Amino acid sequence: MEKKWFYEKMSPETVYGYHVTSVHEENTGFQELQIVDHGHFGRMMILDNVVQTTEKDEFVYHEMMTHLPIMALARPAESILIIGGGDGGILQECLRHDSVKRVTMVDIDGRVIEVSKEMLFFKDAFKDPRLELIVGDGAAYVAGEEAQNKKFDVVIVDSPDPVGPAMVLFEAPFYKNISKCLNEDGIMVRQAGVPVFQAPELKEAVEHVQLSFPHVAVYRGVVPVYGGDMAFVIASKNGAPVDQPNGQFTGKYYHTRFHSAAFVLPAFWYDVTGLPME
Ligand code: SAM
């Protein structure tokens, strides 16, 4: 198979280049979807020319977006809502917790799910009987009675950057509705970009989430293909702190001593977010 260069724009003057072999390409009606193979990062999924996940470093993002909020809950988590997450990586990590009894996943793009089941590395997670899979808009789902009556312990927003169908997942009303879908001690988390390239995205995410949640914090993890030091915004509905784990869990990246450490941020992130440097 002939190799080609794929370039991802990280900023107006910056691109990351990958020498890849194309495996699959299609326009899903929502997004441009590509599956490629790369010598170092292995199999990669790309949406609208932005790398979403790679075989080599997916564990960092998926573990930090899953185990940290689950271990931050003051009791064993049982019910989880994933918004986006069509590749299946977040789902796989949620299902590693025996306490988890049900996972509802809402992704707008059925083709991302089908191609991921066929070509990516989280296939088995989609076969788990605890999964309720819904193809639809996540913002519409959390605004609905069904979700707000169902109530969840943890809501994980695994969306791409604020482009195309994902724009609504960055707006303030979305977080208000998430709060209505959570149990009184529930926790939500979302990715907030890589501040070295996307500081305004982090600032806006904190501001919007603070409109609907009494306690909002930021933690970090290093995801090479996303550009390095990535920010995650986490919030608790009842204002409880989230920086201490409620038990033991060890992944390939996340572990319980790393839980608290991840809340110690680079100095400039406090300027960006306005959060106190305690
Ligand atoms: N981890 C990746 C990142 O940080 O860039 C995101 C991975 S995941 C593949 C993103 C998913 O969000 C995609 O499958 C996409 O279809 C889904 N998505 C985009 N907009 C959505 C919406 N409004 N409602 C539900 N899912 C949405």
Short mmCIF file of C-alpha atoms and ligand atoms in Angstrom, two decimals:
data_model
loop_
_atom_site.label_atom_id
_atom_site.label_comp_id
_atom_site.label_asym_id
_atom_site.label_seq_id
_atom_site.Cartn_x
_atom_site.Cartn_y
_atom_site.Cartn_z
CA MET A 1 0.00 0.00 0.00
CA GLU A 2 1.32 3.40 -0.96
CA LYS A 3 2.17 5.76 1.91
CA LYS A 4 1.10 9.42 2.03
CA TRP A 5 1.66 12.37 4.35
CA PHE A 6 -1.29 13.44 6.52
CA TYR A 7 -0.95 16.89 8.09
CA GLU A 8 -2.98 18.06 11.10
CA LYS A 9 -3.13 21.82 11.67
CA MET A 10 -2.31 22.49 15.34
CA SER A 11 -2.27 26.31 14.92
CA PRO A 12 -2.28 28.71 11.92
CA GLU A 13 1.52 28.30 11.64
CA THR A 14 1.91 24.77 13.00
CA VAL A 15 1.20 21.35 11.47
CA TYR A 16 1.95 17.84 12.72
CA GLY A 17 2.84 15.46 9.86
CA TYR A 18 2.26 11.68 9.86
CA HIS A 19 3.53 9.30 7.14
CA VAL A 20 0.60 6.93 6.89
CA THR A 21 -1.05 4.14 4.95
CA SER A 22 -4.70 4.81 4.26
CA VAL A 23 -7.06 2.00 5.38
CA HIS A 24 -10.49 3.58 5.00
CA GLU A 25 -11.98 6.95 4.03
CA GLU A 26 -15.59 8.17 3.84
CA ASN A 27 -17.83 11.20 4.34
CA THR A 28 -20.38 10.05 6.93
CA GLY A 29 -22.77 12.90 6.27
CA PHE A 30 -21.63 14.46 9.56
CA GLN A 31 -17.84 14.26 9.27
CA GLU A 32 -14.88 13.20 7.07
CA LEU A 33 -13.78 9.88 8.60
CA GLN A 34 -10.36 8.35 7.95
CA ILE A 35 -8.68 5.24 9.35
CA VAL A 36 -4.92 5.11 8.72
CA ASP A 37 -1.91 3.09 9.89
CA HIS A 38 1.26 4.79 11.17
CA GLY A 39 4.65 3.24 11.98
CA HIS A 40 4.85 4.68 15.49
CA PHE A 41 1.27 5.47 16.59
CA GLY A 42 -0.26 2.34 15.00
CA ARG A 43 -3.86 2.53 13.82
CA MET A 44 -5.35 6.02 14.01
CA MET A 45 -8.85 7.47 13.60
CA ILE A 46 -9.15 10.96 12.08
CA LEU A 47 -12.32 13.09 11.93
CA ASP A 48 -12.43 16.28 9.84
CA ASN A 49 -8.60 16.16 9.58
CA VAL A 50 -8.15 16.03 13.37
CA VAL A 51 -6.59 12.94 14.99
CA GLN A 52 -9.14 11.46 17.44
CA THR A 53 -7.38 8.39 18.78
CA THR A 54 -4.31 6.22 18.19
CA GLU A 55 -3.37 2.70 19.23
CA LYS A 56 -0.15 4.01 20.85
CA ASP A 57 -1.40 6.73 23.19
CA GLU A 58 -5.20 6.29 23.49
CA PHE A 59 -4.82 4.94 27.05
CA VAL A 60 -3.73 8.32 28.44
CA TYR A 61 -6.82 10.22 27.39
CA HIS A 62 -9.32 7.39 27.90
CA GLU A 63 -8.05 6.53 31.39
CA MET A 64 -7.87 10.13 32.61
CA MET A 65 -11.37 10.90 31.26
CA THR A 66 -12.84 7.79 32.94
CA HIS A 67 -11.04 6.52 36.05
CA LEU A 68 -10.47 9.94 37.58
CA PRO A 69 -14.15 11.05 37.64
CA ILE A 70 -15.29 7.51 38.63
CA MET A 71 -12.78 7.36 41.52
CA ALA A 72 -13.66 10.95 42.53
CA LEU A 73 -17.28 9.96 43.25
CA ALA A 74 -17.74 9.44 47.00
CA ARG A 75 -19.20 5.95 46.43
CA PRO A 76 -18.82 3.20 43.79
CA ALA A 77 -20.18 4.49 40.47
CA GLU A 78 -23.06 2.48 38.96
CA SER A 79 -24.52 4.51 36.07
CA ILE A 80 -22.56 6.43 33.43
CA LEU A 81 -23.55 8.58 30.47
CA ILE A 82 -21.03 9.06 27.64
CA ILE A 83 -21.70 11.87 25.17
CA GLY A 84 -19.76 11.23 21.95
CA GLY A 85 -17.09 8.56 22.41
CA GLY A 86 -18.05 6.71 19.20
CA ASP A 87 -14.62 5.01 18.94
CA GLY A 88 -15.40 3.02 22.11
CA GLY A 89 -12.30 3.90 24.17
CA ILE A 90 -14.14 5.61 27.03
CA LEU A 91 -16.73 2.84 27.04
CA GLN A 92 -14.02 0.18 27.42
CA GLU A 93 -12.51 1.94 30.44
CA CYS A 94 -15.92 2.46 32.14
CA LEU A 95 -16.67 -1.25 31.86
CA ARG A 96 -13.46 -2.11 33.78
CA HIS A 97 -15.26 -1.04 37.00
CA ASP A 98 -17.28 -3.92 38.48
CA SER A 99 -19.55 -1.44 40.28
CA VAL A 100 -20.76 -0.08 36.92
CA LYS A 101 -24.19 -1.55 36.13
CA ARG A 102 -25.20 0.53 33.10
CA VAL A 103 -23.49 2.74 30.53
CA THR A 104 -25.54 4.87 28.12
CA MET A 105 -23.54 6.16 25.13
CA VAL A 106 -24.97 8.80 22.78
CA ASP A 107 -23.01 9.53 19.60
CA ILE A 108 -24.44 11.50 16.69
CA ASP A 109 -22.63 9.50 13.99
CA GLY A 110 -23.58 5.84 13.50
CA ARG A 111 -20.86 5.41 10.87
CA VAL A 112 -18.12 6.29 13.36
CA ILE A 113 -19.46 3.55 15.64
CA GLU A 114 -19.74 0.96 12.84
CA VAL A 115 -16.27 1.65 11.45
CA SER A 116 -14.80 1.66 14.97
CA LYS A 117 -16.37 -1.73 15.73
CA GLU A 118 -14.84 -3.10 12.52
CA MET A 119 -11.40 -1.46 12.42
CA LEU A 120 -10.36 -0.18 15.87
CA PHE A 121 -9.19 -1.82 19.10
CA PHE A 122 -12.22 -1.47 21.43
CA LYS A 123 -14.53 -3.95 19.63
CA ASP A 124 -15.42 -6.12 22.66
CA ALA A 125 -16.69 -3.17 24.67
CA PHE A 126 -19.62 -2.80 22.26
CA LYS A 127 -20.72 -6.39 23.04
CA ASP A 128 -21.10 -5.78 26.80
CA PRO A 129 -24.73 -6.21 28.02
CA ARG A 130 -24.36 -3.16 30.31
CA LEU A 131 -24.24 -0.89 27.24
CA GLU A 132 -27.23 1.13 25.96
CA LEU A 133 -26.09 2.61 22.63
CA ILE A 134 -28.03 5.57 21.18
CA VAL A 135 -27.26 7.22 17.83
CA GLY A 136 -28.31 10.85 18.20
CA ASP A 137 -27.33 14.38 19.22
CA GLY A 138 -25.94 14.48 22.76
CA ALA A 139 -27.23 17.99 23.46
CA ALA A 140 -30.76 16.99 22.50
CA TYR A 141 -30.48 13.81 24.60
CA VAL A 142 -29.55 15.57 27.86
CA ALA A 143 -32.29 18.18 27.23
CA GLY A 144 -34.88 15.39 27.15
CA GLU A 145 -37.08 13.97 29.93
CA GLU A 146 -35.80 10.42 29.44
CA ALA A 147 -32.22 11.34 30.35
CA GLN A 148 -33.23 13.73 33.12
CA ASN A 149 -35.46 11.06 34.72
CA LYS A 150 -32.87 8.32 34.31
CA LYS A 151 -30.24 10.12 36.43
CA PHE A 152 -26.54 9.20 36.20
CA ASP A 153 -23.60 9.12 38.63
CA VAL A 154 -21.02 10.29 36.09
CA VAL A 155 -21.36 12.11 32.73
CA ILE A 156 -18.31 11.99 30.41
CA VAL A 157 -18.29 14.34 27.40
CA ASP A 158 -15.88 12.80 24.87
CA SER A 159 -16.40 15.16 21.96
CA PRO A 160 -14.04 16.37 19.24
CA ASP A 161 -12.98 20.03 19.30
CA PRO A 162 -15.76 22.65 18.90
CA VAL A 163 -16.32 22.13 15.17
CA GLY A 164 -19.25 20.86 13.10
CA PRO A 165 -21.84 18.77 14.99
CA ALA A 166 -19.84 19.13 18.24
CA MET A 167 -20.33 22.91 18.56
CA VAL A 168 -23.47 22.48 20.73
CA LEU A 169 -21.47 20.38 23.20
CA PHE A 170 -19.46 23.47 24.20
CA GLU A 171 -22.40 25.81 24.92
CA ALA A 172 -23.61 26.76 28.40
CA PRO A 173 -27.17 25.28 28.10
CA PHE A 174 -25.60 21.84 27.48
CA TYR A 175 -23.98 21.86 30.94
CA LYS A 176 -27.20 23.05 32.60
CA ASN A 177 -28.97 20.02 31.14
CA ILE A 178 -26.14 17.69 32.17
CA SER A 179 -26.61 18.89 35.73
CA LYS A 180 -30.31 17.90 35.49
CA CYS A 181 -29.28 14.40 34.35
CA LEU A 182 -26.98 13.84 37.35
CA ASN A 183 -27.75 12.36 40.77
CA GLU A 184 -27.32 14.88 43.60
CA ASP A 185 -23.70 13.80 44.19
CA GLY A 186 -23.00 13.31 40.46
CA ILE A 187 -19.85 14.36 38.57
CA MET A 188 -19.27 15.53 34.98
CA VAL A 189 -16.04 15.78 32.99
CA ARG A 190 -15.09 17.07 29.57
CA GLN A 191 -11.90 17.42 27.51
CA ALA A 192 -10.83 21.08 27.23
CA GLY A 193 -8.01 20.97 24.71
CA VAL A 194 -4.27 21.53 24.95
CA PRO A 195 -3.72 25.01 26.45
CA VAL A 196 -0.44 25.64 24.63
CA PHE A 197 -2.51 25.61 21.41
CA GLN A 198 -6.10 26.07 22.71
CA ALA A 199 -6.07 28.29 25.85
CA PRO A 200 -9.36 30.09 24.88
CA GLU A 201 -11.12 26.69 24.75
CA LEU A 202 -10.08 25.93 28.34
CA LYS A 203 -11.07 29.41 29.58
CA GLU A 204 -14.52 29.14 27.96
CA ALA A 205 -15.13 25.59 29.20
CA VAL A 206 -14.43 26.59 32.82
CA GLU A 207 -16.63 29.70 32.54
CA HIS A 208 -19.55 27.80 30.99
CA VAL A 209 -19.42 24.90 33.45
CA GLN A 210 -19.21 27.31 36.42
CA LEU A 211 -22.63 28.69 35.37
CA SER A 212 -24.25 25.33 36.23
CA PHE A 213 -22.00 23.66 38.85
CA PRO A 214 -20.93 24.88 42.35
CA HIS A 215 -17.52 23.19 42.19
CA VAL A 216 -15.36 23.21 39.04
CA ALA A 217 -11.72 22.08 38.83
CA VAL A 218 -9.14 21.33 36.14
CA TYR A 219 -6.68 18.46 35.88
CA ARG A 220 -4.15 17.39 33.28
CA GLY A 221 -2.66 14.47 31.32
CA VAL A 222 -0.08 14.36 28.54
CA VAL A 223 -1.48 13.16 25.18
CA PRO A 224 1.29 13.34 22.51
CA VAL A 225 -0.97 13.30 19.39
CA TYR A 226 -3.20 16.06 20.80
CA GLY A 227 -0.18 18.32 21.25
CA GLY A 228 0.98 17.45 24.78
CA ASP A 229 -0.36 18.70 28.13
CA MET A 230 -4.13 18.29 27.88
CA ALA A 231 -6.70 19.93 30.16
CA PHE A 232 -9.81 18.26 31.56
CA VAL A 233 -12.63 20.19 33.25
CA ILE A 234 -14.41 18.33 36.06
CA ALA A 235 -17.38 19.45 38.17
CA SER A 236 -19.48 18.08 41.04
CA LYS A 237 -23.21 18.81 41.36
CA ASN A 238 -23.16 19.00 45.18
CA GLY A 239 -19.92 21.01 45.40
CA ALA A 240 -17.88 18.11 46.80
CA PRO A 241 -14.12 18.14 46.11
CA VAL A 242 -12.93 15.77 43.35
CA ASP A 243 -9.15 15.72 43.84
CA GLN A 244 -9.06 12.74 46.24
CA PRO A 245 -9.76 9.17 45.02
CA ASN A 246 -12.32 7.07 46.94
CA GLY A 247 -10.40 3.82 46.61
CA GLN A 248 -7.67 2.03 44.67
CA PHE A 249 -7.45 1.69 40.88
CA THR A 250 -4.39 1.25 38.66
CA GLY A 251 -4.43 1.55 34.88
CA LYS A 252 -1.57 1.96 32.40
CA TYR A 253 -1.51 5.75 33.01
CA TYR A 254 -3.96 6.53 35.82
CA HIS A 255 -3.25 5.37 39.37
CA THR A 256 -4.61 6.66 42.65
CA ARG A 257 -1.47 8.59 43.73
CA PHE A 258 -1.50 10.30 40.29
CA HIS A 259 -5.14 11.33 40.87
CA SER A 260 -4.37 14.22 43.24
CA ALA A 261 -1.12 15.12 41.47
CA ALA A 262 -3.03 15.71 38.23
CA PHE A 263 -4.73 18.73 39.85
CA VAL A 264 -1.43 20.56 40.31
CA LEU A 265 -1.40 22.69 37.15
CA PRO A 266 1.23 24.69 35.24
CA ALA A 267 1.22 28.29 36.52
CA PHE A 268 -0.16 29.86 33.31
CA TRP A 269 -3.25 27.59 33.48
CA TYR A 270 -4.36 29.47 36.63
CA ASP A 271 -4.16 32.72 34.67
CA VAL A 272 -6.17 31.18 31.81
CA THR A 273 -8.87 29.69 34.07
CA GLY A 274 -8.92 32.22 36.90
CA LEU A 275 -8.88 29.27 39.33
CA PRO A 276 -6.93 29.87 42.60
CA MET A 277 -3.36 28.44 42.82
CA GLU A 278 -3.77 26.71 46.19
N1 SAM B 1 -11.11 11.94 22.05
C1 SAM B 1 -11.43 12.63 20.89
C2 SAM B 1 -11.00 14.06 21.03
O1 SAM B 1 -10.75 14.48 22.15
O2 SAM B 1 -10.88 14.76 20.04
C3 SAM B 1 -12.91 12.50 20.60
C4 SAM B 1 -13.21 11.17 20.19
S1 SAM B 1 -14.83 10.71 19.80
C5 SAM B 1 -14.49 9.91 18.32
C6 SAM B 1 -15.76 12.10 19.32
C7 SAM B 1 -17.18 11.72 18.94
O3 SAM B 1 -18.08 12.81 19.18
C8 SAM B 1 -17.35 11.37 17.45
O4 SAM B 1 -17.67 10.00 17.34
C9 SAM B 1 -18.50 12.27 16.98
O5 SAM B 1 -19.39 11.62 16.10
C10 SAM B 1 -19.17 12.62 18.30
N2 SAM B 1 -20.01 13.83 18.26
C11 SAM B 1 -19.76 15.01 17.65
N3 SAM B 1 -20.81 15.87 17.86
C12 SAM B 1 -21.72 15.20 18.61
C13 SAM B 1 -23.00 15.53 19.14
N4 SAM B 1 -23.55 16.73 18.94
N5 SAM B 1 -23.65 14.60 19.89
C14 SAM B 1 -23.10 13.37 20.11
N6 SAM B 1 -21.89 12.99 19.62
C15 SAM B 1 -21.22 13.90 18.89
#
